[in-house]
mmCIF file of C-alpha atoms in Angstrom:
data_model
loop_
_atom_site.group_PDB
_atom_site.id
_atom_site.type_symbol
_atom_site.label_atom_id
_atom_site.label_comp_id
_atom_site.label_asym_id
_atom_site.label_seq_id
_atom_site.Cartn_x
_atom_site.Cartn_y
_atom_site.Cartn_z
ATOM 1 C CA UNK A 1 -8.148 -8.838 18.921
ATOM 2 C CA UNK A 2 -10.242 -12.238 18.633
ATOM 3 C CA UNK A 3 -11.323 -11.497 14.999
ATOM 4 C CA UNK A 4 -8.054 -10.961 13.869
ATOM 5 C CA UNK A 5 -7.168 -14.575 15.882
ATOM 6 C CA UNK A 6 -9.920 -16.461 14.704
ATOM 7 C CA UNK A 7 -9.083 -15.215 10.960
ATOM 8 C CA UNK A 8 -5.496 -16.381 11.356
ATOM 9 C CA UNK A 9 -6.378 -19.818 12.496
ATOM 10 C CA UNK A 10 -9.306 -20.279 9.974
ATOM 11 C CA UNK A 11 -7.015 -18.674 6.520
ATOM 12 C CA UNK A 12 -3.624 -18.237 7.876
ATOM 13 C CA UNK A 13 -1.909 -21.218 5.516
ATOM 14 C CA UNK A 14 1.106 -23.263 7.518
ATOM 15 C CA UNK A 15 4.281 -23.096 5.557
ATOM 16 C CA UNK A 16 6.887 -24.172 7.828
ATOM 17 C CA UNK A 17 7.345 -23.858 11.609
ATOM 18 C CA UNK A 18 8.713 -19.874 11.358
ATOM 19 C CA UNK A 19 6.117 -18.574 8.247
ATOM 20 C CA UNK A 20 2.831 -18.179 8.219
ATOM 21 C CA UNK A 21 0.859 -16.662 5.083
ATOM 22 C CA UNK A 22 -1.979 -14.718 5.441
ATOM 23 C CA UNK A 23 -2.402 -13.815 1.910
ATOM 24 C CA UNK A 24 -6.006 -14.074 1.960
ATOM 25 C CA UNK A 25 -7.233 -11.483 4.193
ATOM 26 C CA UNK A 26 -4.416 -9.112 5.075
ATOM 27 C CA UNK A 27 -1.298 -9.402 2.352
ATOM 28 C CA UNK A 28 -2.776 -10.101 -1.039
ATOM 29 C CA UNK A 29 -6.031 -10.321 -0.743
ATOM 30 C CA UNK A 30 -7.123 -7.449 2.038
ATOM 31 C CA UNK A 31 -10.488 -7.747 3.964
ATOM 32 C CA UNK A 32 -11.214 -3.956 3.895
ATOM 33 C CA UNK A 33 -13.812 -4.884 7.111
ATOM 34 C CA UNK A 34 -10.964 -6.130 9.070
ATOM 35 C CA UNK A 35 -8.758 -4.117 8.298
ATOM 36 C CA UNK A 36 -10.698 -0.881 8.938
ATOM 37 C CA UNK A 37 -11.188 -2.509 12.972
ATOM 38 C CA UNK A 38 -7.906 -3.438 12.634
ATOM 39 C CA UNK A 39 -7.385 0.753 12.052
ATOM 40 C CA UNK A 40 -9.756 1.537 14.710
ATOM 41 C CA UNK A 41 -8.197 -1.010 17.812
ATOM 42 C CA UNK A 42 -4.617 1.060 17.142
ATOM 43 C CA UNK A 43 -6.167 4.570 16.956
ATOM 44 C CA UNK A 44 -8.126 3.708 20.087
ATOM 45 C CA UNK A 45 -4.815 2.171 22.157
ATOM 46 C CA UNK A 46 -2.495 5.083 20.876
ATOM 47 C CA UNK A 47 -5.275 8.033 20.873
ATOM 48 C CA UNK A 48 -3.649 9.855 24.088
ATOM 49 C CA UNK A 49 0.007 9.780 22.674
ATOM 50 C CA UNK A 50 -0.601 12.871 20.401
ATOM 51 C CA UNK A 51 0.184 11.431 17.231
ATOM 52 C CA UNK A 52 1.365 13.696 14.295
ATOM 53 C CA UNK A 53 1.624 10.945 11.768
ATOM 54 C CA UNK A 54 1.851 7.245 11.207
ATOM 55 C CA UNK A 55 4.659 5.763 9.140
ATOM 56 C CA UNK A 56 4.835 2.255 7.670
ATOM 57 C CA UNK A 57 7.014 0.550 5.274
ATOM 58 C CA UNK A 58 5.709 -0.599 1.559
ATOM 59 C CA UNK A 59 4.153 -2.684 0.873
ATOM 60 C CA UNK A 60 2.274 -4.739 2.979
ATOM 61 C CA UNK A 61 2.375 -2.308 5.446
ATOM 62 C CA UNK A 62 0.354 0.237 3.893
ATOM 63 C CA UNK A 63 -2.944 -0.981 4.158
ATOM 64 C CA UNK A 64 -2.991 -1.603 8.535
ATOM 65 C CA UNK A 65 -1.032 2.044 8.330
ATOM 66 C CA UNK A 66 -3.271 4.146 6.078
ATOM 67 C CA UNK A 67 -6.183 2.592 8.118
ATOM 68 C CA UNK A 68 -5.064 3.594 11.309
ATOM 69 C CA UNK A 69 -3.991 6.845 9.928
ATOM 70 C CA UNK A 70 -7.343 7.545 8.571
ATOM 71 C CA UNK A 71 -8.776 6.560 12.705
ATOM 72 C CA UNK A 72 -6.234 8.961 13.835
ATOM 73 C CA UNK A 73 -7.158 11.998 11.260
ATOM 74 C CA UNK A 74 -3.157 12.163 10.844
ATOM 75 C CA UNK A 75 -1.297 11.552 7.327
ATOM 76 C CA UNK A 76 0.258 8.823 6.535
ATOM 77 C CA UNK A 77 3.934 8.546 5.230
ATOM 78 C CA UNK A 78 5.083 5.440 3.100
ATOM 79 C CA UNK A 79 9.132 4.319 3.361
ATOM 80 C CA UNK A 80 10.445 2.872 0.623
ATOM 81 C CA UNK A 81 12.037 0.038 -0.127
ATOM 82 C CA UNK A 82 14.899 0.249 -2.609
ATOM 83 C CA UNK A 83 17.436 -2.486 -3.984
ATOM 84 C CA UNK A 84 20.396 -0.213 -3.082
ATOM 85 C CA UNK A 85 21.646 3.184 -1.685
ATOM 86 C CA UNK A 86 20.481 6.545 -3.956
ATOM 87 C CA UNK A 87 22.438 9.605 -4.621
ATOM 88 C CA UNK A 88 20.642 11.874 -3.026
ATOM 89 C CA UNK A 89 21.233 12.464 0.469
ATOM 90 C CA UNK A 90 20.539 16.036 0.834
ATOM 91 C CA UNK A 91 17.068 15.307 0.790
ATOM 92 C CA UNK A 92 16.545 11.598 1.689
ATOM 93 C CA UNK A 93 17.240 10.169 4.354
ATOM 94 C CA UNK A 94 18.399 5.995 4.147
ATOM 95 C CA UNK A 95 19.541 2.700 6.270
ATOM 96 C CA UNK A 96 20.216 -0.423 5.159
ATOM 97 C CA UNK A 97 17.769 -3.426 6.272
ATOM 98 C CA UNK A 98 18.426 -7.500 6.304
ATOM 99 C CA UNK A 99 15.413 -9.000 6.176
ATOM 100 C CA UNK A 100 15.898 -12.895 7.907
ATOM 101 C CA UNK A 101 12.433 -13.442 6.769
ATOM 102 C CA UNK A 102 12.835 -13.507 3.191
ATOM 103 C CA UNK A 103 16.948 -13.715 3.550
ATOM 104 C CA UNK A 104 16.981 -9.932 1.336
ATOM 105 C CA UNK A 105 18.803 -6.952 1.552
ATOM 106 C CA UNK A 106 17.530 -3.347 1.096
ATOM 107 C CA UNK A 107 17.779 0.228 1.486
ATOM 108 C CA UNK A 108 14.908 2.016 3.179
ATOM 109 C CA UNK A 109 14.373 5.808 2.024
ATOM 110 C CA UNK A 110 12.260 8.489 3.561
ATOM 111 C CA UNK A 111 12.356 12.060 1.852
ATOM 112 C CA UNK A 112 13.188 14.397 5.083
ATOM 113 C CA UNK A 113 10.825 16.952 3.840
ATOM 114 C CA UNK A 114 7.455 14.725 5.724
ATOM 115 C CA UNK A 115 9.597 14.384 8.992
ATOM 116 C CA UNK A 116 10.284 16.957 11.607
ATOM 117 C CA UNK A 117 11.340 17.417 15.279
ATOM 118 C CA UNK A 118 7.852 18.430 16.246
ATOM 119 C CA UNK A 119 6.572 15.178 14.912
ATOM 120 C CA UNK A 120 5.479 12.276 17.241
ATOM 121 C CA UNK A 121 5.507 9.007 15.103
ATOM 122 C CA UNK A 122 3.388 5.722 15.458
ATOM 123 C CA UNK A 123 5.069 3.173 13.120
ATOM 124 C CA UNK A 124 2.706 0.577 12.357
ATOM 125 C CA UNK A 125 3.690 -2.725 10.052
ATOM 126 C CA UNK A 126 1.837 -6.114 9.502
ATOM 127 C CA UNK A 127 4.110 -8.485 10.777
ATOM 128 C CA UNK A 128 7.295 -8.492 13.645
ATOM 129 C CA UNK A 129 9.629 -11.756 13.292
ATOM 130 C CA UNK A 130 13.246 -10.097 13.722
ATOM 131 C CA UNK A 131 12.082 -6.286 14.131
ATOM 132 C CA UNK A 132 15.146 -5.389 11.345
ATOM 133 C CA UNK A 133 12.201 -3.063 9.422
ATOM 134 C CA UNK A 134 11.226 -1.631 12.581
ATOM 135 C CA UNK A 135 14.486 -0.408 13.905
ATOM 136 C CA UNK A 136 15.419 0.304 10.222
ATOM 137 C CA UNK A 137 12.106 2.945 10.136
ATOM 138 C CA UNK A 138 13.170 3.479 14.080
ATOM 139 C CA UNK A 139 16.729 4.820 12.985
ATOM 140 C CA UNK A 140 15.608 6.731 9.607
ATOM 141 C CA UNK A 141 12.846 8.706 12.715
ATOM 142 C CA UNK A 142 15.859 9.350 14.772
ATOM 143 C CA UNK A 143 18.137 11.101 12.536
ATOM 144 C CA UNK A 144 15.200 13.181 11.632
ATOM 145 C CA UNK A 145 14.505 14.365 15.077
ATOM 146 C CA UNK A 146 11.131 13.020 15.721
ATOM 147 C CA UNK A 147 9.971 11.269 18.532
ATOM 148 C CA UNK A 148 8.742 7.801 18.234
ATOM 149 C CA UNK A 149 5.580 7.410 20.298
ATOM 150 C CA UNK A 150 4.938 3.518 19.621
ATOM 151 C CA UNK A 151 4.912 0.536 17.371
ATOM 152 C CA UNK A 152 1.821 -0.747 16.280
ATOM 153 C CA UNK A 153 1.641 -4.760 14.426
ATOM 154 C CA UNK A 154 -0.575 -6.917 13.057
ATOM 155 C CA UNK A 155 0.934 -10.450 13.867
ATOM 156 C CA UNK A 156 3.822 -10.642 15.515
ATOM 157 C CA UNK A 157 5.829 -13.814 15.681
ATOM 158 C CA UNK A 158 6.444 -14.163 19.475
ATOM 159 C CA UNK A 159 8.832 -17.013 19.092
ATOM 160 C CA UNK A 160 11.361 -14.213 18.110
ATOM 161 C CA UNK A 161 13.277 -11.344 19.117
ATOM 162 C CA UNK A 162 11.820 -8.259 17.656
ATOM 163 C CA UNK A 163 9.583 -6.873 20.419
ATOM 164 C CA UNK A 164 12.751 -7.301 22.298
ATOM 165 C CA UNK A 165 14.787 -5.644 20.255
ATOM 166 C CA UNK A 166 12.207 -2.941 20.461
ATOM 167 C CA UNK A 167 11.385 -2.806 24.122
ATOM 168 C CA UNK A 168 15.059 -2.683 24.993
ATOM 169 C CA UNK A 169 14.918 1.099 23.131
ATOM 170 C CA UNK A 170 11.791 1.701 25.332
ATOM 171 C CA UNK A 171 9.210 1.861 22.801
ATOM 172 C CA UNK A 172 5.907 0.548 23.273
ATOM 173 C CA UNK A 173 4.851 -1.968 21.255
ATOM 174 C CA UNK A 174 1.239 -2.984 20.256
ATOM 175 C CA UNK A 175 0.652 -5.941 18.436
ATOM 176 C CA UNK A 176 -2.878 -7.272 17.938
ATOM 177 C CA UNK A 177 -2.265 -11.401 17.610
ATOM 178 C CA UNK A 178 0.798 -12.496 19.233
ATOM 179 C CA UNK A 179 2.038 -16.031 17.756
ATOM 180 C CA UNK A 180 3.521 -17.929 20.068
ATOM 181 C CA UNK A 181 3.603 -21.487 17.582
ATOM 182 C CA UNK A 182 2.865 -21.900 14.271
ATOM 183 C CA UNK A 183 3.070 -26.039 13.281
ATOM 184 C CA UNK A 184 1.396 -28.393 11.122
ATOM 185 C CA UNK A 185 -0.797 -28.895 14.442
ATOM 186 C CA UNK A 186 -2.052 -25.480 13.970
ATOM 187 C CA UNK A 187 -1.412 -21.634 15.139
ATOM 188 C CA UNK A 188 -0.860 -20.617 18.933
ATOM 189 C CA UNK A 189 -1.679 -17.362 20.525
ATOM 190 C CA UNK A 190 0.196 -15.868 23.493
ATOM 191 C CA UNK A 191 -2.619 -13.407 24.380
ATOM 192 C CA UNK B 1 -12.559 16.585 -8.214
ATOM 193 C CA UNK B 2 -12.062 20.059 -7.331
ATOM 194 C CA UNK B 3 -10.301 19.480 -4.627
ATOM 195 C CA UNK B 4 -7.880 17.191 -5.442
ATOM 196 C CA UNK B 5 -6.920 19.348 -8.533
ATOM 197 C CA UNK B 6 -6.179 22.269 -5.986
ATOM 198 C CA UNK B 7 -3.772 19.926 -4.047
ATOM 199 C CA UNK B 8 -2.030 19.081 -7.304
ATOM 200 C CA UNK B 9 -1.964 22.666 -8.135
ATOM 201 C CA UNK B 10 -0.727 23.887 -5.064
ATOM 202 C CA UNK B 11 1.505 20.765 -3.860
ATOM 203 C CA UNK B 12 2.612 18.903 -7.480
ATOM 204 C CA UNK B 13 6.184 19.164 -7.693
ATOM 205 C CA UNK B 14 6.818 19.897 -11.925
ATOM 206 C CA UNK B 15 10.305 17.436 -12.841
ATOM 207 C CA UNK B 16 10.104 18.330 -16.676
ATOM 208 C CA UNK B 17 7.041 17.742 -19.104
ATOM 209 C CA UNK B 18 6.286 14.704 -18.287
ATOM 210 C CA UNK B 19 6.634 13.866 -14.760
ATOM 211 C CA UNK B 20 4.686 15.518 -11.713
ATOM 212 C CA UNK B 21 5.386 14.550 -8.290
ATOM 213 C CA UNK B 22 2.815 14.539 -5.915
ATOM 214 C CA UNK B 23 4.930 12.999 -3.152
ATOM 215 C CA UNK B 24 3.388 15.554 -0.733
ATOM 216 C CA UNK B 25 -0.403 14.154 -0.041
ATOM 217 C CA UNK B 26 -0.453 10.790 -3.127
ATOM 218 C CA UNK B 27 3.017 8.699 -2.844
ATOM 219 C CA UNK B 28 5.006 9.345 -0.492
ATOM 220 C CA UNK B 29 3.363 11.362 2.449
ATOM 221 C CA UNK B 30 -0.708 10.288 2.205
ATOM 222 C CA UNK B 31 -3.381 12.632 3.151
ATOM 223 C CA UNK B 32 -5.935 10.586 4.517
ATOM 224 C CA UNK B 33 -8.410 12.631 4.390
ATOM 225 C CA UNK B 34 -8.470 13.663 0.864
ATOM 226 C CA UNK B 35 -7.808 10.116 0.096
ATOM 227 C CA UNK B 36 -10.868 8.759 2.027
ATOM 228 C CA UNK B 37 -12.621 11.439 -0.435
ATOM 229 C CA UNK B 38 -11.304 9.743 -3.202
ATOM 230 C CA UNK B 39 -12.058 6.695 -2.076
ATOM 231 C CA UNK B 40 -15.894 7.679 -1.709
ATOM 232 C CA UNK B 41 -15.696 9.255 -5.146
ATOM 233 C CA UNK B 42 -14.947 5.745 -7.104
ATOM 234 C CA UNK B 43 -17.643 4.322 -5.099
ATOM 235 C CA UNK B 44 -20.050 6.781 -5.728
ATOM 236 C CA UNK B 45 -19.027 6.673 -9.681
ATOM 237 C CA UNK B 46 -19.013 2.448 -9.705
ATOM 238 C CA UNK B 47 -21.474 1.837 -6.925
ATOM 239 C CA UNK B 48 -24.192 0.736 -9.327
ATOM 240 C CA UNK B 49 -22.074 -1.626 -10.983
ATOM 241 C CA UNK B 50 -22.177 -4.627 -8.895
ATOM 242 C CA UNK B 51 -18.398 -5.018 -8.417
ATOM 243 C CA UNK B 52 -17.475 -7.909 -6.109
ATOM 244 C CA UNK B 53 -13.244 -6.678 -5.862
ATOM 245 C CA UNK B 54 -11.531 -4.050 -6.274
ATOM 246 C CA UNK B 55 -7.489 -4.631 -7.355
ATOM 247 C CA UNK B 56 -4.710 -2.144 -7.626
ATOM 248 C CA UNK B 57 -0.920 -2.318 -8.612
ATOM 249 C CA UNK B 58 1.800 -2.251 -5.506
ATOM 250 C CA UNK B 59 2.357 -0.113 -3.686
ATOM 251 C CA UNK B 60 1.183 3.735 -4.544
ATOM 252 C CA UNK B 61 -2.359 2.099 -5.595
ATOM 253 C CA UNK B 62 -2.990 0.703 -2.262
ATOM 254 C CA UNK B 63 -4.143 3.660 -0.845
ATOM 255 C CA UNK B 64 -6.620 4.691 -3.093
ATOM 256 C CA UNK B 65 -7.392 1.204 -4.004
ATOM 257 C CA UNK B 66 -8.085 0.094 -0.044
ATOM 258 C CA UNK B 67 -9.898 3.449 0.071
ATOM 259 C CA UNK B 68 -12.454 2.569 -2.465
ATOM 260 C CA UNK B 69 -12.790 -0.900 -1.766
ATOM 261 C CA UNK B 70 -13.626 0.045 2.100
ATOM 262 C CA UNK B 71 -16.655 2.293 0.291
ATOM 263 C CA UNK B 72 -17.639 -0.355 -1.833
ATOM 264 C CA UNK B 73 -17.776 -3.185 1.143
ATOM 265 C CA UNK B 74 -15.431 -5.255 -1.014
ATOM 266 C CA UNK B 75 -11.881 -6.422 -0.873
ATOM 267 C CA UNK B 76 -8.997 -5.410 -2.612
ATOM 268 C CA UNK B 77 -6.758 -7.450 -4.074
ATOM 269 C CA UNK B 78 -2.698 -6.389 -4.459
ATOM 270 C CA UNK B 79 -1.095 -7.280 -7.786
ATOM 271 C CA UNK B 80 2.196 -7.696 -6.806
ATOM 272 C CA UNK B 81 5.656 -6.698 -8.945
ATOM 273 C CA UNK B 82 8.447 -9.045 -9.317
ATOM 274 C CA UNK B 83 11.766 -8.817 -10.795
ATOM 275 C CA UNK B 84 11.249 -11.761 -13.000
ATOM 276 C CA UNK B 85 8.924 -14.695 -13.684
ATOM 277 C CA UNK B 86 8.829 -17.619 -10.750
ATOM 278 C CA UNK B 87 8.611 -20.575 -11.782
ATOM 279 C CA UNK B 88 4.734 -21.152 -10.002
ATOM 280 C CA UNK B 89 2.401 -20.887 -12.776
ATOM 281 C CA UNK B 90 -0.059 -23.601 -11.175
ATOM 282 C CA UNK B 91 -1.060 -21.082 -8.999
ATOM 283 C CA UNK B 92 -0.258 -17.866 -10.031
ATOM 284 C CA UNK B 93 -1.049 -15.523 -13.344
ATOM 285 C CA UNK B 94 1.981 -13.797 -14.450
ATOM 286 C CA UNK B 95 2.475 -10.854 -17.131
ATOM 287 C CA UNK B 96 5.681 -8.671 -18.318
ATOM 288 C CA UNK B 97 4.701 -4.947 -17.907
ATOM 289 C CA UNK B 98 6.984 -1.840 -19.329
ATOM 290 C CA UNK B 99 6.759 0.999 -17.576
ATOM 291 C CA UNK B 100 7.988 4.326 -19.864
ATOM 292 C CA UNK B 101 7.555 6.397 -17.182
ATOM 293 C CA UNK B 102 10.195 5.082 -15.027
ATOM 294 C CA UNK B 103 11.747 2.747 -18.201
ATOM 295 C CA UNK B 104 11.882 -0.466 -16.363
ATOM 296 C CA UNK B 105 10.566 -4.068 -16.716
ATOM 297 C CA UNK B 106 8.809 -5.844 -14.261
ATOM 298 C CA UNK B 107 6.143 -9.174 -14.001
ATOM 299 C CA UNK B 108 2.816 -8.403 -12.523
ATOM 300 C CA UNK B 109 1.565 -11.362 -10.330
ATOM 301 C CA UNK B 110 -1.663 -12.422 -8.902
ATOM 302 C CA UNK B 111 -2.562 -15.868 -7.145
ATOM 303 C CA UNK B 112 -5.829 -17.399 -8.955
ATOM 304 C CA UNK B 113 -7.101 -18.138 -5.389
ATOM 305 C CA UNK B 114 -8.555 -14.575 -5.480
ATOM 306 C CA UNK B 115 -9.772 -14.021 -8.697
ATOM 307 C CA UNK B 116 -13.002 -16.052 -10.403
ATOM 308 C CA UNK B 117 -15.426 -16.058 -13.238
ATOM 309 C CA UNK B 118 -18.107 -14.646 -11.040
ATOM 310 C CA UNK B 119 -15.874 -11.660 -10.198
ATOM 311 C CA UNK B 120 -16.721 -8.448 -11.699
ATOM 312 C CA UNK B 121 -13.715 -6.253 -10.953
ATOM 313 C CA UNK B 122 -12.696 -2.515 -10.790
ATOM 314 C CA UNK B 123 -9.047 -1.265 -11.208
ATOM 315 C CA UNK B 124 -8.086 1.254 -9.184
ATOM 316 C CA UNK B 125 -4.460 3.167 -9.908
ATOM 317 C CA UNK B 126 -3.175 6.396 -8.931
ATOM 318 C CA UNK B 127 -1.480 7.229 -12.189
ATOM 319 C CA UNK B 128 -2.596 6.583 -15.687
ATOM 320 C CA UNK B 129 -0.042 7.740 -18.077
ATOM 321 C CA UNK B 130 0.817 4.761 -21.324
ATOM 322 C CA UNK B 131 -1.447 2.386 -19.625
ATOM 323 C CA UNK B 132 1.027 -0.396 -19.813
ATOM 324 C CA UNK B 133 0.219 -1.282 -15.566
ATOM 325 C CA UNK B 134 -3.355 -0.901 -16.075
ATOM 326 C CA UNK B 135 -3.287 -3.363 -19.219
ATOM 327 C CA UNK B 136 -1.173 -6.038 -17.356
ATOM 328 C CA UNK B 137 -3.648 -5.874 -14.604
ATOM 329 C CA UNK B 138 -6.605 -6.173 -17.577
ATOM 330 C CA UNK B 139 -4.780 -9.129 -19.300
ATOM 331 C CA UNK B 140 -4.758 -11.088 -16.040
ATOM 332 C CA UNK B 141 -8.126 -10.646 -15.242
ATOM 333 C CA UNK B 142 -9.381 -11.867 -18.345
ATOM 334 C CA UNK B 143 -7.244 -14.583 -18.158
ATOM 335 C CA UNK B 144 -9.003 -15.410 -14.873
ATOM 336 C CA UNK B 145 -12.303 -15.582 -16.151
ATOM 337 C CA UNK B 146 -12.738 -12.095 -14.484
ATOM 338 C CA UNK B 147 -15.080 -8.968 -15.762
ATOM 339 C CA UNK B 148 -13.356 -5.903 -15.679
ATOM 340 C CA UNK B 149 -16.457 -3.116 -14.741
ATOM 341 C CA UNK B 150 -14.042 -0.026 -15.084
ATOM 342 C CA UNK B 151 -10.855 1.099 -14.120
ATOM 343 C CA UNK B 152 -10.766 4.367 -11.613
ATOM 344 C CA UNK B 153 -7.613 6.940 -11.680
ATOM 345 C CA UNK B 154 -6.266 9.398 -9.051
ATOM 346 C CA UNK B 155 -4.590 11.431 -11.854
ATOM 347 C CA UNK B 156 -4.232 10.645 -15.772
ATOM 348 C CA UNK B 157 -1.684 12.344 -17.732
ATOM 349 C CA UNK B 158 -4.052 12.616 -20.677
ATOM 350 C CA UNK B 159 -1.599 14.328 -22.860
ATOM 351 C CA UNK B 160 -0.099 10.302 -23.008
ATOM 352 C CA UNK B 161 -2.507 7.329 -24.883
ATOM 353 C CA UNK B 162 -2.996 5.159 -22.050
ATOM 354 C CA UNK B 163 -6.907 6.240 -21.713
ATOM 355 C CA UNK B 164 -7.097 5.638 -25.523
ATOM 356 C CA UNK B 165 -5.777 1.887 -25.246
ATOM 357 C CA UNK B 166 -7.917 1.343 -22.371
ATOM 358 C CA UNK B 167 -11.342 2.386 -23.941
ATOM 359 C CA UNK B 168 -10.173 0.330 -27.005
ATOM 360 C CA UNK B 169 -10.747 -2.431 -25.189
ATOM 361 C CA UNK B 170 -14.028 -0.859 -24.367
ATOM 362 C CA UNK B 171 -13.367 -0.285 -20.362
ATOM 363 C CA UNK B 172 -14.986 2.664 -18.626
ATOM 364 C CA UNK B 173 -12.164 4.875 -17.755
ATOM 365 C CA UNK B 174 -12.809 7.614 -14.879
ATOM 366 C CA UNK B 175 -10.032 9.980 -13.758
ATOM 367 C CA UNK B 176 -10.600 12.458 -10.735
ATOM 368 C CA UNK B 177 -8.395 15.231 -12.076
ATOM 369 C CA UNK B 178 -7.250 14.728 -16.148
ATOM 370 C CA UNK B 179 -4.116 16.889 -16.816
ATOM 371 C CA UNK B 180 -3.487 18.191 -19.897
ATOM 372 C CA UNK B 181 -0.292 19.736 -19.979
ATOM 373 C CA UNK B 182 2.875 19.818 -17.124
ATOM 374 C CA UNK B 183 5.135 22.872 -18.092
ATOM 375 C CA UNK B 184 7.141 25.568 -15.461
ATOM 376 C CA UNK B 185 4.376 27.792 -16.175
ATOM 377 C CA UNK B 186 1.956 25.363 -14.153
ATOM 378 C CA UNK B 187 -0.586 22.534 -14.670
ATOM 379 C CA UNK B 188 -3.434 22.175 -16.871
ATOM 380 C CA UNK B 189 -6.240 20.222 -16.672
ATOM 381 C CA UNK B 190 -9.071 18.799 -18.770
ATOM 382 C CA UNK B 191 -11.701 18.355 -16.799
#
């Protein structure tokens, strides 16, 4: 997606050789243009995989998610992130995540009542590094029965192992700039 | 909004008095399409007053929030919660918020990068119950220089003064559905 490219190498701030912020256009600040072709390039690519919902993980995730949703005419559903396990397990269903990223545990929590066998999921989330949120979201769709039909990202970091991770289960993953360098010299696409 | 009161009516989930869940199409699980409508009812409501951004509170604004700002042809801007203060004040504006409803503390935080002088901004929220999120959000916009055109709510518990402190300050408050009592016998609205 050359939009989403050119915004990442003209905002997209440097912080070190393995993070990239792009607070001003998809994280803090959202371009609601963007993001709403952003929506429309992963309801076109996953349109003939009969989606019944997308489901994303707060917070940053919402925005790409709910936009795609909205493409797809399917609801949205919103995992949460909690600091540690709840009681309630009758009606929740939880895993625990490590995020390498930011070096934090959590618990993510979906309420079993919005997920079903008959339910074919696209998980979309802004960014893949390690793919620990995916497969966390990936596990949580499991023990509820429903069938994953794909993974759709903003910016993945090519330089690790998520999409790996994530192809080695046999899901297909779309992600619309893939990162093959970030350094002070600048940003580096794979595609 | 007619509509959305239906959905509350039919699909709000009465805890006790004072809390309604509406996990089923607001929090939780989205309905996109009713939230697109919401989306094009803030617009409609603010359209003639020139706002340049609209911001929201993380994470069960975004959706509304993004949906409004997409109507509006602005962007949105995510004030993030922390657990405490960091120590970057160069950069960021910080503000302790209380939260009755859920009885917890938290800092609101938004990067000065994305907030001016020449910014005339509306809130959006999806709950307005003591106001305390919506006045954190209001006390670091004006300390960015920022106009505050009106603040825009999914669903106000109006039987609690957070409209009152917010039209104190003189700030055009509009809810889509106003309820005025939350009992086992049903929900009530206003409006």
């Amino acid at each position: 997606m050359d939009l989403l490219k050119e915004k990442i190498k003209n905002d997209g701030i440097v912080i070190n050789e393995n993070v990239l912020k792009v607070d001003n256009f998809l994280n803090h600040q959202v371009d609601t243009k963007l993001m709403d072709l952003i929506g429309k390039e992963f309801a076109d690519y996953f349109k003939s995989k009969n989606i019944t919902k997308v489901v994303t993980i707060e917070s940053s995730g919402i925005a790409p998610a709910y936009a795609a949703a909205l493409k797809l005419d399917v609801p949205l559903v919103i995992f949460k992130k909690q600091s540690s396990a709840i009681l309630d397990t009758e009606t929740t269903i939880q895993t625990p995540v490590h995020s390498f990223t930011k070096n934090t545990d959590y618990v993510l929590m979906a309420s079993k009542k919005y997920l079903s066998e008959n339910d074919n999921i696209l998980i979309i989330d802004d960014f893949l590094a390690n793919g620990q949120a995916a497969l966390g979201a990936y596990r949580i769709l499991k023990e509820a029965g429903s069938s994953v039909a794909g993974i759709g990202i903003v910016i993945e970091k090519s330089f690790q192992d998520g999409r790996k991770k994530l192809e080695d289960l046999g899901l297909d993953v779309y992600s619309l700039a893939r990162v093959s360098k970030i350094s002070s010299d600048g940003i580096e696409f794979l595609n």
